[in-house]
PDB file of C-alpha atoms in Angstrom:
ATOM      1  CA  MET A   1      13.000  -0.998  12.892  1.00  0.00           C
ATOM      2  CA  VAL A   2      11.794  -2.134  10.247  1.00  0.00           C
ATOM      3  CA  SER A   3       9.420  -5.052  10.142  1.00  0.00           C
ATOM      4  CA  PHE A   4       9.714  -6.479   7.314  1.00  0.00           C
ATOM      5  CA  LEU A   5      -1.828 -15.923 -16.143  1.00  0.00           C
ATOM      6  CA  LEU A   6      -1.180 -12.003 -16.621  1.00  0.00           C
ATOM      7  CA  VAL A   7      -3.206  -9.679 -14.042  1.00  0.00           C
ATOM      8  CA  GLY A   8      -3.618  -6.547 -14.384  1.00  0.00           C
ATOM      9  CA  CYS A   9      -3.676  -3.978 -11.586  1.00  0.00           C
ATOM     10  CA  ALA A  10      -5.629  -1.579 -13.782  1.00  0.00           C
ATOM     11  CA  SER A  11      -7.073  -1.021 -17.026  1.00  0.00           C
ATOM     12  CA  ASN A  12      -6.180   1.550 -19.830  1.00  0.00           C
ATOM     13  CA  ASN A  13      -9.588   3.296 -18.576  1.00  0.00           C
ATOM     14  CA  ARG A  14      -8.824   4.501 -15.018  1.00  0.00           C
ATOM     15  CA  PRO A  15     -10.868   5.668 -12.387  1.00  0.00           C
ATOM     16  CA  ILE A  16     -11.775   8.473 -10.002  1.00  0.00           C
ATOM     17  CA  LEU A  17     -11.959   9.268  -6.303  1.00  0.00           C
ATOM     18  CA  SER A  18     -14.312  10.540  -3.392  1.00  0.00           C
ATOM     19  CA  THR A  19     -14.297  11.470   0.077  1.00  0.00           C
ATOM     20  CA  GLU A  20     -16.460   8.394   0.943  1.00  0.00           C
ATOM     21  CA  THR A  21     -14.598   6.251   3.832  1.00  0.00           C
ATOM     22  CA  ILE A  22     -15.570   2.895   4.961  1.00  0.00           C
ATOM     23  CA  PRO A  23     -15.174   2.285   8.652  1.00  0.00           C
ATOM     24  CA  VAL A  24     -13.800  -0.739  10.581  1.00  0.00           C
ATOM     25  CA  GLU A  25     -15.744  -3.293  11.803  1.00  0.00           C
ATOM     26  CA  SER A  26     -15.320  -6.168  14.119  1.00  0.00           C
ATOM     27  CA  ASP A  27     -17.719  -9.378  14.669  1.00  0.00           C
ATOM     28  CA  LEU A  28     -16.219 -10.249  17.907  1.00  0.00           C
ATOM     29  CA  SER A  29     -17.789  -9.179  20.952  1.00  0.00           C
ATOM     30  CA  VAL A  30     -15.743  -8.987  24.281  1.00  0.00           C
ATOM     31  CA  GLU A  31     -16.915  -9.083  27.743  1.00  0.00           C
ATOM     32  CA  GLU A  32     -15.795  -6.387  30.106  1.00  0.00           C
ATOM     33  CA  GLY A  33     -12.515  -7.031  31.785  1.00  0.00           C
ATOM     34  CA  GLY A  34      -9.930  -5.790  34.433  1.00  0.00           C
ATOM     35  CA  PRO A  35      -8.198  -3.056  34.259  1.00  0.00           C
ATOM     36  CA  GLU A  36      -5.729  -3.882  31.348  1.00  0.00           C
ATOM     37  CA  THR A  37      -8.556  -5.056  29.394  1.00  0.00           C
ATOM     38  CA  ILE A  38      -8.507  -2.746  26.495  1.00  0.00           C
ATOM     39  CA  ILE A  39     -10.395  -2.837  23.015  1.00  0.00           C
ATOM     40  CA  ALA A  40      -8.085  -1.776  20.538  1.00  0.00           C
ATOM     41  CA  ASP A  41     -10.252   0.483  18.128  1.00  0.00           C
ATOM     42  CA  GLU A  42     -11.832   2.833  20.529  1.00  0.00           C
ATOM     43  CA  ASP A  43     -10.905   6.318  20.732  1.00  0.00           C
ATOM     44  CA  THR A  44      -9.239   6.219  24.196  1.00  0.00           C
ATOM     45  CA  VAL A  45      -6.752   3.819  23.898  1.00  0.00           C
ATOM     46  CA  GLU A  46      -3.247   5.155  25.495  1.00  0.00           C
ATOM     47  CA  ASN A  47      -0.328   5.493  23.199  1.00  0.00           C
ATOM     48  CA  ASP A  48       0.915   2.483  24.923  1.00  0.00           C
ATOM     49  CA  PHE A  49      -1.229   0.008  24.369  1.00  0.00           C
ATOM     50  CA  ALA A  50      -1.016  -1.897  21.045  1.00  0.00           C
ATOM     51  CA  ARG A  51      -3.360  -1.468  17.936  1.00  0.00           C
ATOM     52  CA  VAL A  52      -1.470  -3.511  15.778  1.00  0.00           C
ATOM     53  CA  LEU A  53       0.719  -6.500  16.238  1.00  0.00           C
ATOM     54  CA  VAL A  54       3.963  -7.988  14.785  1.00  0.00           C
ATOM     55  CA  THR A  55       3.787 -11.774  15.173  1.00  0.00           C
ATOM     56  CA  PRO A  56       6.361 -14.212  16.003  1.00  0.00           C
ATOM     57  CA  GLY A  57       5.691 -15.733  12.363  1.00  0.00           C
ATOM     58  CA  GLY A  58       6.580 -11.736  11.487  1.00  0.00           C
ATOM     59  CA  ILE A  59       2.624 -11.427  10.331  1.00  0.00           C
ATOM     60  CA  VAL A  60       1.164  -7.901  10.678  1.00  0.00           C
ATOM     61  CA  VAL A  61      -2.019  -8.357  12.533  1.00  0.00           C
ATOM     62  CA  PRO A  62      -4.775  -5.613  13.560  1.00  0.00           C
ATOM     63  CA  VAL A  63      -5.263  -5.752  17.223  1.00  0.00           C
ATOM     64  CA  LEU A  64      -8.854  -6.512  18.579  1.00  0.00           C
ATOM     65  CA  VAL A  65      -7.757  -6.385  22.334  1.00  0.00           C
ATOM     66  CA  ASP A  66      -4.997  -6.025  24.467  1.00  0.00           C
ATOM     67  CA  LEU A  67      -5.092  -8.056  27.394  1.00  0.00           C
ATOM     68  CA  GLY A  68      -2.200  -7.114  28.827  1.00  0.00           C
ATOM     69  CA  ASP A  69      -0.424 -10.714  28.902  1.00  0.00           C
ATOM     70  CA  SER A  70      -1.427 -11.582  25.170  1.00  0.00           C
ATOM     71  CA  TYR A  71      -3.427 -10.034  22.550  1.00  0.00           C
ATOM     72  CA  ILE A  72      -6.752 -10.893  20.358  1.00  0.00           C
ATOM     73  CA  VAL A  73      -6.107 -10.172  17.231  1.00  0.00           C
ATOM     74  CA  SER A  74      -7.322 -10.508  13.429  1.00  0.00           C
ATOM     75  CA  THR A  75      -5.825 -12.755  10.595  1.00  0.00           C
ATOM     76  CA  PRO A  76      -5.056 -11.578   7.745  1.00  0.00           C
ATOM     77  CA  CYS A  77      -8.350 -13.373   6.552  1.00  0.00           C
ATOM     78  CA  GLY A  78     -10.294 -11.458   9.099  1.00  0.00           C
ATOM     79  CA  ALA A  79     -10.550 -14.423  11.450  1.00  0.00           C
ATOM     80  CA  SER A  80     -10.193 -13.746  15.338  1.00  0.00           C
ATOM     81  CA  THR A  81      -7.598 -15.692  17.863  1.00  0.00           C
ATOM     82  CA  THR A  82      -5.745 -15.416  20.463  1.00  0.00           C
ATOM     83  CA  VAL A  83      -1.698 -14.388  20.286  1.00  0.00           C
ATOM     84  CA  GLU A  84       0.553 -15.207  23.206  1.00  0.00           C
ATOM     85  CA  THR A  85       3.337 -12.560  22.570  1.00  0.00           C
ATOM     86  CA  GLY A  86       4.551 -10.295  19.589  1.00  0.00           C
ATOM     87  CA  THR A  87       6.229  -6.734  19.253  1.00  0.00           C
ATOM     88  CA  PRO A  88       3.039  -4.158  19.899  1.00  0.00           C
ATOM     89  CA  TYR A  89       2.950  -0.962  17.796  1.00  0.00           C
ATOM     90  CA  SER A  90       0.240   2.019  18.795  1.00  0.00           C
ATOM     91  CA  SER A  91       1.604   4.437  15.948  1.00  0.00           C
ATOM     92  CA  VAL A  92       3.589   5.070  13.456  1.00  0.00           C
ATOM     93  CA  ASP A  93       4.365   7.999  10.518  1.00  0.00           C
ATOM     94  CA  LEU A  94       4.040   5.887   7.874  1.00  0.00           C
ATOM     95  CA  VAL A  95       2.376   2.146   6.210  1.00  0.00           C
ATOM     96  CA  LEU A  96       3.982   0.772   2.792  1.00  0.00           C
ATOM     97  CA  ASP A  97       1.238  -1.747   0.984  1.00  0.00           C
ATOM     98  CA  PRO A  98       3.376  -3.828  -0.658  1.00  0.00           C
ATOM     99  CA  GLY A  99       0.165  -5.052  -3.291  1.00  0.00           C
ATOM    100  CA  HIS A 100      -0.767  -8.765  -4.125  1.00  0.00           C
ATOM    101  CA  GLY A 101       0.479 -11.619  -2.485  1.00  0.00           C
ATOM    102  CA  GLY A 102      -0.606 -15.205  -1.858  1.00  0.00           C
ATOM    103  CA  LYS A 103      -0.494 -18.417  -4.569  1.00  0.00           C
ATOM    104  CA  ARG A 104      -4.151 -16.354  -5.826  1.00  0.00           C
ATOM    105  CA  GLU A 105      -2.621 -13.163  -6.111  1.00  0.00           C
ATOM    106  CA  THR A 106       0.667 -12.948  -7.775  1.00  0.00           C
ATOM    107  CA  GLY A 107      -0.596  -9.547  -9.271  1.00  0.00           C
ATOM    108  CA  SER A 108       1.024  -9.134 -13.181  1.00  0.00           C
ATOM    109  CA  VAL A 109       3.670 -11.365 -14.753  1.00  0.00           C
ATOM    110  CA  GLY A 110       6.449 -10.504 -16.464  1.00  0.00           C
ATOM    111  CA  PHE A 111       7.722 -12.108 -19.840  1.00  0.00           C
ATOM    112  CA  ASN A 112      10.950 -13.116 -17.145  1.00  0.00           C
ATOM    113  CA  ASP A 113       8.786 -14.402 -14.495  1.00  0.00           C
ATOM    114  CA  LEU A 114       9.147 -11.796 -12.255  1.00  0.00           C
ATOM    115  CA  THR A 115       6.052 -11.487 -10.065  1.00  0.00           C
ATOM    116  CA  GLU A 116       4.431  -8.036  -9.107  1.00  0.00           C
ATOM    117  CA  LYS A 117       3.804  -9.749  -5.545  1.00  0.00           C
ATOM    118  CA  SER A 118       7.881  -9.931  -5.075  1.00  0.00           C
ATOM    119  CA  LEU A 119       8.622  -6.846  -6.513  1.00  0.00           C
ATOM    120  CA  ASN A 120       6.386  -4.991  -4.888  1.00  0.00           C
ATOM    121  CA  LEU A 121       7.488  -6.528  -1.447  1.00  0.00           C
ATOM    122  CA  ASP A 122      11.173  -5.987  -2.068  1.00  0.00           C
ATOM    123  CA  VAL A 123      10.906  -2.372  -3.102  1.00  0.00           C
ATOM    124  CA  ALA A 124       8.666  -1.668  -0.036  1.00  0.00           C
ATOM    125  CA  MET A 125      11.456  -3.292   2.182  1.00  0.00           C
ATOM    126  CA  ARG A 126      14.201  -1.286   0.446  1.00  0.00           C
ATOM    127  CA  THR A 127      11.897   1.870   0.983  1.00  0.00           C
ATOM    128  CA  ALA A 128      11.043   1.304   5.186  1.00  0.00           C
ATOM    129  CA  GLU A 129      15.188   0.847   5.126  1.00  0.00           C
ATOM    130  CA  LEU A 130      15.257   3.882   4.119  1.00  0.00           C
ATOM    131  CA  LEU A 131      13.114   5.952   5.847  1.00  0.00           C
ATOM    132  CA  GLU A 132      13.772   4.473   9.369  1.00  0.00           C
ATOM    133  CA  ASP A 133      17.791   5.350   8.568  1.00  0.00           C
ATOM    134  CA  ARG A 134      16.437   8.817   8.660  1.00  0.00           C
ATOM    135  CA  GLY A 135      14.315   8.251  11.875  1.00  0.00           C
ATOM    136  CA  ILE A 136      10.889   7.990  10.244  1.00  0.00           C
ATOM    137  CA  SER A 137       8.480   4.961  11.572  1.00  0.00           C
ATOM    138  CA  VAL A 138       7.292   2.561   9.165  1.00  0.00           C
ATOM    139  CA  LEU A 139       5.285  -0.808   9.286  1.00  0.00           C
ATOM    140  CA  LEU A 140       4.221  -2.969   6.113  1.00  0.00           C
ATOM    141  CA  THR A 141       1.324  -4.450   6.040  1.00  0.00           C
ATOM    142  CA  ARG A 142       2.124  -7.690   4.733  1.00  0.00           C
ATOM    143  CA  THR A 143       5.875  -9.209   5.774  1.00  0.00           C
ATOM    144  CA  SER A 144       6.130 -12.580   3.047  1.00  0.00           C
ATOM    145  CA  ASP A 145       4.082 -14.273   0.146  1.00  0.00           C
ATOM    146  CA  TYR A 146       0.267 -14.788   1.800  1.00  0.00           C
ATOM    147  CA  GLN A 147      -2.631 -13.461   0.698  1.00  0.00           C
ATOM    148  CA  LEU A 148      -4.254 -10.318   2.561  1.00  0.00           C
ATOM    149  CA  PRO A 149      -7.188  -8.530   1.390  1.00  0.00           C
ATOM    150  CA  ILE A 150      -7.713  -4.792   0.773  1.00  0.00           C
ATOM    151  CA  VAL A 151      -9.827  -4.649   3.984  1.00  0.00           C
ATOM    152  CA  THR A 152      -7.121  -5.830   6.453  1.00  0.00           C
ATOM    153  CA  ARG A 153      -4.625  -3.480   4.808  1.00  0.00           C
ATOM    154  CA  ALA A 154      -6.497  -0.451   5.043  1.00  0.00           C
ATOM    155  CA  GLU A 155      -7.502  -1.310   9.235  1.00  0.00           C
ATOM    156  CA  ILE A 156      -3.663  -1.717   9.462  1.00  0.00           C
ATOM    157  CA  ALA A 157      -2.947   1.549   8.439  1.00  0.00           C
ATOM    158  CA  ASP A 158      -6.276   3.321  10.232  1.00  0.00           C
ATOM    159  CA  ARG A 159      -5.979   1.439  13.526  1.00  0.00           C
ATOM    160  CA  LEU A 160      -2.112   2.739  13.515  1.00  0.00           C
ATOM    161  CA  LYS A 161      -3.677   6.426  12.905  1.00  0.00           C
ATOM    162  CA  ALA A 162      -0.662   6.871  10.384  1.00  0.00           C
ATOM    163  CA  ARG A 163      -0.196   9.902   8.596  1.00  0.00           C
ATOM    164  CA  ALA A 164      -0.309   8.157   5.043  1.00  0.00           C
ATOM    165  CA  VAL A 165      -0.125   4.497   3.343  1.00  0.00           C
ATOM    166  CA  VAL A 166       1.284   4.194   0.064  1.00  0.00           C
ATOM    167  CA  SER A 167       0.223   0.899  -1.576  1.00  0.00           C
ATOM    168  CA  ILE A 168       3.041  -0.421  -4.228  1.00  0.00           C
ATOM    169  CA  HIS A 169       2.326  -1.634  -7.356  1.00  0.00           C
ATOM    170  CA  HIS A 170       3.671  -2.215 -11.060  1.00  0.00           C
ATOM    171  CA  ASN A 171       1.282  -2.302 -13.673  1.00  0.00           C
ATOM    172  CA  ALA A 172      -0.426  -4.200 -16.356  1.00  0.00           C
ATOM    173  CA  PRO A 173      -2.064  -4.530 -18.784  1.00  0.00           C
ATOM    174  CA  ASN A 174       0.589  -2.879 -21.429  1.00  0.00           C
ATOM    175  CA  ALA A 175       0.029   1.297 -22.637  1.00  0.00           C
ATOM    176  CA  ASN A 176       1.466   2.821 -25.304  1.00  0.00           C
ATOM    177  CA  PRO A 177       4.951   3.329 -26.378  1.00  0.00           C
ATOM    178  CA  SER A 178       7.027   5.795 -24.884  1.00  0.00           C
ATOM    179  CA  SER A 179      10.035   8.162 -24.608  1.00  0.00           C
ATOM    180  CA  THR A 180       8.808   8.273 -20.716  1.00  0.00           C
ATOM    181  CA  PRO A 181       8.329   6.105 -17.441  1.00  0.00           C
ATOM    182  CA  GLY A 182       4.129   5.346 -16.872  1.00  0.00           C
ATOM    183  CA  THR A 183       4.557   6.052 -13.663  1.00  0.00           C
ATOM    184  CA  GLU A 184       0.930   6.790 -12.038  1.00  0.00           C
ATOM    185  CA  MET A 185      -0.047   7.696  -8.369  1.00  0.00           C
ATOM    186  CA  PHE A 186      -3.665   7.315  -7.806  1.00  0.00           C
ATOM    187  CA  VAL A 187      -4.925  10.054  -5.300  1.00  0.00           C
ATOM    188  CA  GLN A 188      -8.356  10.064  -3.164  1.00  0.00           C
ATOM    189  CA  TYR A 189     -10.656  12.589  -4.455  1.00  0.00           C
ATOM    190  CA  GLY A 190     -11.405  16.040  -2.219  1.00  0.00           C
ATOM    191  CA  SER A 191      -8.021  14.661  -0.081  1.00  0.00           C
ATOM    192  CA  ARG A 192      -5.291  17.678  -0.344  1.00  0.00           C
ATOM    193  CA  GLU A 193      -2.767  15.575   1.678  1.00  0.00           C
ATOM    194  CA  SER A 194      -3.473  12.436  -0.805  1.00  0.00           C
ATOM    195  CA  ARG A 195      -2.978  14.642  -3.838  1.00  0.00           C
ATOM    196  CA  ARG A 196      -0.282  16.310  -2.511  1.00  0.00           C
ATOM    197  CA  LEU A 197       1.323  13.286  -1.725  1.00  0.00           C
ATOM    198  CA  GLY A 198       0.723  11.585  -5.088  1.00  0.00           C
ATOM    199  CA  GLY A 199       2.524  14.581  -6.496  1.00  0.00           C
ATOM    200  CA  LEU A 200       5.331  14.141  -4.831  1.00  0.00           C
ATOM    201  CA  LEU A 201       6.003  10.654  -5.245  1.00  0.00           C
ATOM    202  CA  TRP A 202       5.098  11.109  -8.745  1.00  0.00           C
ATOM    203  CA  GLU A 203       7.801  13.716  -9.614  1.00  0.00           C
ATOM    204  CA  GLU A 204      10.701  11.595  -7.624  1.00  0.00           C
ATOM    205  CA  VAL A 205       9.854   8.632  -9.219  1.00  0.00           C
ATOM    206  CA  VAL A 206       9.543   9.943 -12.812  1.00  0.00           C
ATOM    207  CA  ASP A 207      12.635  11.898 -11.912  1.00  0.00           C
ATOM    208  CA  ALA A 208      14.612   8.823 -10.730  1.00  0.00           C
ATOM    209  CA  LEU A 209      13.391   6.125 -13.897  1.00  0.00           C
ATOM    210  CA  SER A 210      14.194   8.680 -16.056  1.00  0.00           C
ATOM    211  CA  GLY A 211      17.659   8.369 -16.059  1.00  0.00           C
ATOM    212  CA  PHE A 212      17.227   4.929 -17.431  1.00  0.00           C
ATOM    213  CA  ASP A 213      17.861   4.115 -21.158  1.00  0.00           C
ATOM    214  CA  ILE A 214      14.559   1.678 -22.028  1.00  0.00           C
ATOM    215  CA  ALA A 215      11.491   1.862 -23.934  1.00  0.00           C
ATOM    216  CA  TRP A 216       8.929   3.088 -21.872  1.00  0.00           C
ATOM    217  CA  THR A 217       5.349   2.602 -21.635  1.00  0.00           C
ATOM    218  CA  SER A 218       2.482   4.639 -20.371  1.00  0.00           C
ATOM    219  CA  ALA A 219      -1.119   5.613 -20.388  1.00  0.00           C
ATOM    220  CA  GLN A 220      -2.057   8.527 -22.304  1.00  0.00           C
ATOM    221  CA  ASP A 221      -3.178  10.704 -19.329  1.00  0.00           C
ATOM    222  CA  ALA A 222      -0.078   9.422 -16.839  1.00  0.00           C
ATOM    223  CA  GLY A 223       0.474  11.233 -13.781  1.00  0.00           C
ATOM    224  CA  ALA A 224      -1.079  12.099 -10.555  1.00  0.00           C
ATOM    225  CA  VAL A 225      -4.578  10.869 -10.975  1.00  0.00           C
ATOM    226  CA  VAL A 226      -8.126  10.686  -9.448  1.00  0.00           C
ATOM    227  CA  VAL A 227      -9.996   7.521 -10.665  1.00  0.00           C
ATOM    228  CA  LEU A 228     -13.667   7.117  -9.834  1.00  0.00           C
ATOM    229  CA  ASN A 229     -16.053   4.005 -10.002  1.00  0.00           C
ATOM    230  CA  GLU A 230     -19.364   4.301 -12.229  1.00  0.00           C
ATOM    231  CA  ASP A 231     -20.812   5.635  -8.732  1.00  0.00           C
ATOM    232  CA  GLY A 232     -18.705   8.254  -7.804  1.00  0.00           C
ATOM    233  CA  GLY A 233     -16.315   6.837  -5.307  1.00  0.00           C
ATOM    234  CA  ASN A 234     -12.550   6.255  -5.526  1.00  0.00           C
ATOM    235  CA  ALA A 235     -11.969   3.009  -7.634  1.00  0.00           C
ATOM    236  CA  TYR A 236      -9.781   1.629  -6.121  1.00  0.00           C
ATOM    237  CA  GLY A 237      -9.958  -0.305  -2.610  1.00  0.00           C
ATOM    238  CA  MET A 238      -6.333   0.939  -1.036  1.00  0.00           C
ATOM    239  CA  VAL A 239      -7.771   4.352  -1.935  1.00  0.00           C
ATOM    240  CA  ARG A 240     -11.113   4.288  -0.788  1.00  0.00           C
ATOM    241  CA  ARG A 241     -10.809   2.173   2.319  1.00  0.00           C
ATOM    242  CA  PRO A 242      -8.245   3.979   4.435  1.00  0.00           C
ATOM    243  CA  ASN A 243      -9.470   6.550   6.437  1.00  0.00           C
ATOM    244  CA  VAL A 244      -6.074   8.314   6.739  1.00  0.00           C
ATOM    245  CA  PRO A 245      -4.240  10.103   2.899  1.00  0.00           C
ATOM    246  CA  ALA A 246      -3.552   6.940   0.791  1.00  0.00           C
ATOM    247  CA  VAL A 247      -2.126   7.008  -2.266  1.00  0.00           C
ATOM    248  CA  LEU A 248      -1.170   3.965  -5.011  1.00  0.00           C
ATOM    249  CA  ALA A 249       1.425   4.262  -6.726  1.00  0.00           C
ATOM    250  CA  GLU A 250       1.901   2.183 -10.013  1.00  0.00           C
ATOM    251  CA  LEU A 251       5.758   2.361 -10.668  1.00  0.00           C
ATOM    252  CA  GLY A 252       5.935   1.745 -14.298  1.00  0.00           C
ATOM    253  CA  TYR A 253       4.874  -2.310 -16.791  1.00  0.00           C
ATOM    254  CA  LEU A 254       5.562  -5.276 -15.413  1.00  0.00           C
ATOM    255  CA  SER A 255       4.030  -6.325 -18.305  1.00  0.00           C
ATOM    256  CA  ASN A 256       6.260  -4.387 -20.810  1.00  0.00           C
ATOM    257  CA  PRO A 257       9.293  -6.701 -21.567  1.00  0.00           C
ATOM    258  CA  GLU A 258      11.934  -4.044 -21.096  1.00  0.00           C
ATOM    259  CA  GLU A 259      10.819  -2.752 -18.109  1.00  0.00           C
ATOM    260  CA  ALA A 260      10.350  -6.374 -16.828  1.00  0.00           C
ATOM    261  CA  GLU A 261      13.985  -6.670 -17.779  1.00  0.00           C
ATOM    262  CA  LEU A 262      15.151  -3.658 -15.826  1.00  0.00           C
ATOM    263  CA  PHE A 263      12.372  -4.496 -12.459  1.00  0.00           C
ATOM    264  CA  GLU A 264      14.975  -7.632 -11.920  1.00  0.00           C
ATOM    265  CA  THR A 265      17.975  -5.344 -10.827  1.00  0.00           C
ATOM    266  CA  ASP A 266      19.032  -3.736  -8.146  1.00  0.00           C
ATOM    267  CA  GLU A 267      19.952  -0.468  -9.583  1.00  0.00           C
ATOM    268  CA  TYR A 268      15.917  -0.153 -10.564  1.00  0.00           C
ATOM    269  CA  ARG A 269      14.986  -1.441  -7.065  1.00  0.00           C
ATOM    270  CA  ASP A 270      17.274   0.659  -5.230  1.00  0.00           C
ATOM    271  CA  ALA A 271      16.498   3.988  -7.053  1.00  0.00           C
ATOM    272  CA  VAL A 272      12.814   3.656  -7.559  1.00  0.00           C
ATOM    273  CA  SER A 273      13.154   2.977  -3.462  1.00  0.00           C
ATOM    274  CA  LEU A 274      15.310   5.972  -2.766  1.00  0.00           C
ATOM    275  CA  ALA A 275      13.013   8.077  -4.899  1.00  0.00           C
ATOM    276  CA  LEU A 276       9.298   6.651  -2.530  1.00  0.00           C
ATOM    277  CA  ALA A 277      11.559   7.420   0.411  1.00  0.00           C
ATOM    278  CA  ASP A 278      12.144  10.974  -0.490  1.00  0.00           C
ATOM    279  CA  GLY A 279       9.670  11.727  -1.864  1.00  0.00           C
ATOM    280  CA  LEU A 280       7.274  10.471   1.601  1.00  0.00           C
ATOM    281  CA  GLU A 281      10.078  12.915   3.433  1.00  0.00           C
ATOM    282  CA  ARG A 282       9.730  16.145   1.808  1.00  0.00           C
ATOM    283  CA  TRP A 283       5.494  15.406   1.845  1.00  0.00           C
ATOM    284  CA  LEU A 284       6.208  14.642   5.980  1.00  0.00           C
ATOM    285  CA  THR A 285       8.412  17.764   5.877  1.00  0.00           C
ATOM    286  CA  THR A 286       7.463  20.377   3.258  1.00  0.00           C
ATOM    287  CA  SER A 287       4.600  22.466   2.085  1.00  0.00           C
ATOM    288  CA  GLU A 288       5.125  21.472  -1.449  1.00  0.00           C
ATOM    289  CA  SER A 289       2.745  20.148  -3.946  1.00  0.00           C
ATOM    290  CA  GLY A 290       4.289  18.231  -6.087  1.00  0.00           C
ATOM    291  CA  GLY A 291       3.598  17.883  -9.984  1.00  0.00           C
ATOM    292  CA  GLY A 292       1.903  15.545 -12.787  1.00  0.00           C
ATOM    293  CA  PHE A 293      -1.447  16.291 -11.683  1.00  0.00           C
ATOM    294  CA  VAL A 294      -4.045  14.930 -14.287  1.00  0.00           C
ATOM    295  CA  ALA A 295      -7.038  17.806 -14.233  1.00  0.00           C
ATOM    296  CA  LYS A 296     -10.111  15.432 -15.499  1.00  0.00           C
ATOM    297  CA  PRO A 297     -10.536  12.227 -13.225  1.00  0.00           C
ATOM    298  CA  ARG A 298     -10.826   8.929 -15.210  1.00  0.00           C
ATOM    299  CA  VAL A 299     -13.710   6.383 -14.582  1.00  0.00           C
ATOM    300  CA  PHE A 300     -13.524   3.169 -14.520  1.00  0.00           C
ATOM    301  CA  THR A 301     -14.753   0.267 -12.058  1.00  0.00           C
ATOM    302  CA  PRO A 302     -11.883  -2.165 -11.163  1.00  0.00           C
ATOM    303  CA  SER A 303     -13.311  -6.276 -11.591  1.00  0.00           C
ATOM    304  CA  GLY A 304     -13.287  -6.680  -7.877  1.00  0.00           C
ATOM    305  CA  LEU A 305     -10.844 -10.231  -8.724  1.00  0.00           C
ATOM    306  CA  THR A 306      -8.262  -9.315  -6.524  1.00  0.00           C
ATOM    307  CA  GLY A 307      -7.774  -7.789  -2.992  1.00  0.00           C
ATOM    308  CA  GLY A 308     -11.561  -9.561  -1.076  1.00  0.00           C
ATOM    309  CA  ILE A 309     -11.752 -12.490   1.390  1.00  0.00           C
ATOM    310  CA  GLU A 310     -12.616 -15.474  -1.072  1.00  0.00           C
ATOM    311  CA  GLY A 311     -10.386 -17.917  -0.950  1.00  0.00           C
ATOM    312  CA  CYS A 312      -8.232 -16.284   1.878  1.00  0.00           C
ATOM    313  CA  VAL A 313      -6.126 -18.545   3.813  1.00  0.00           C
ATOM    314  CA  ASP A 314      -4.028 -17.719   6.895  1.00  0.00           C
ATOM    315  CA  PRO A 315      -0.194 -17.955   7.045  1.00  0.00           C
ATOM    316  CA  ASP A 316       1.370 -19.082  10.252  1.00  0.00           C
ATOM    317  CA  LEU A 317       1.121 -16.056  12.885  1.00  0.00           C
ATOM    318  CA  GLY A 318       4.123 -17.781  14.288  1.00  0.00           C
TER     319      GLY A 318
END
């Protein structure tokens, strides 16, 4: 079942990764209840109790406490509330994270007014459908147009103990002219499985996009890349925060007019979604290592202007 200005996603200076993981914490204190009261982030939680809930409004939220007949959840913006019903999940194979969302965080915007937030969501939904058709369970972190802080995105993947999480993006500002796609896969420093997943996704996406005859743009060291901040840790939050293997995928440059025009088409969206699904399935079912690996890490510290809690407005949970 599938649950479904120019802001740059990256700079010409790219970062590196670290083994740092950040535990999920909650300010919510819950008194001991009866036998049906389950604190959802304890390791003792059985698989038939909810760790994540899709609310009646289609919003994916971490479960703080499964009360049996209702759920105490953390909203996308980090508040706690009670939800009476919804679709509970205890685990999934994969989590797909459509980058950006909401009025404040459109992501990149093309010359054709195509917003990254909407493009990322559409590609994620198409990819999820393909994977579900192959018997691979998937949950999206964001199912419509609302702000979702990085800490909540990572918490969803970790609570579900997903095999991996892939954050889907389209890049800006513009890079150098190139005869080949400038696809980048940012992988976790020191994680063999993140590196392998990034290499397989890079192979599949570049092969698929190379079939389109357009003027591409690319960073000089595009590929499967480790990006570190100046302290030596993973630079990007969706690579640094999840405890599960994580990859941040920059599929192409929305800031390049030719690519932006291509990205509006179903041909592109179907092709790149199939490539992502094929790469993820290869990672799950084979020991192949992939390609496109960049030996030298980038060093880059993001501005921190996106992905935080500030100004976050919760959607209607339904």
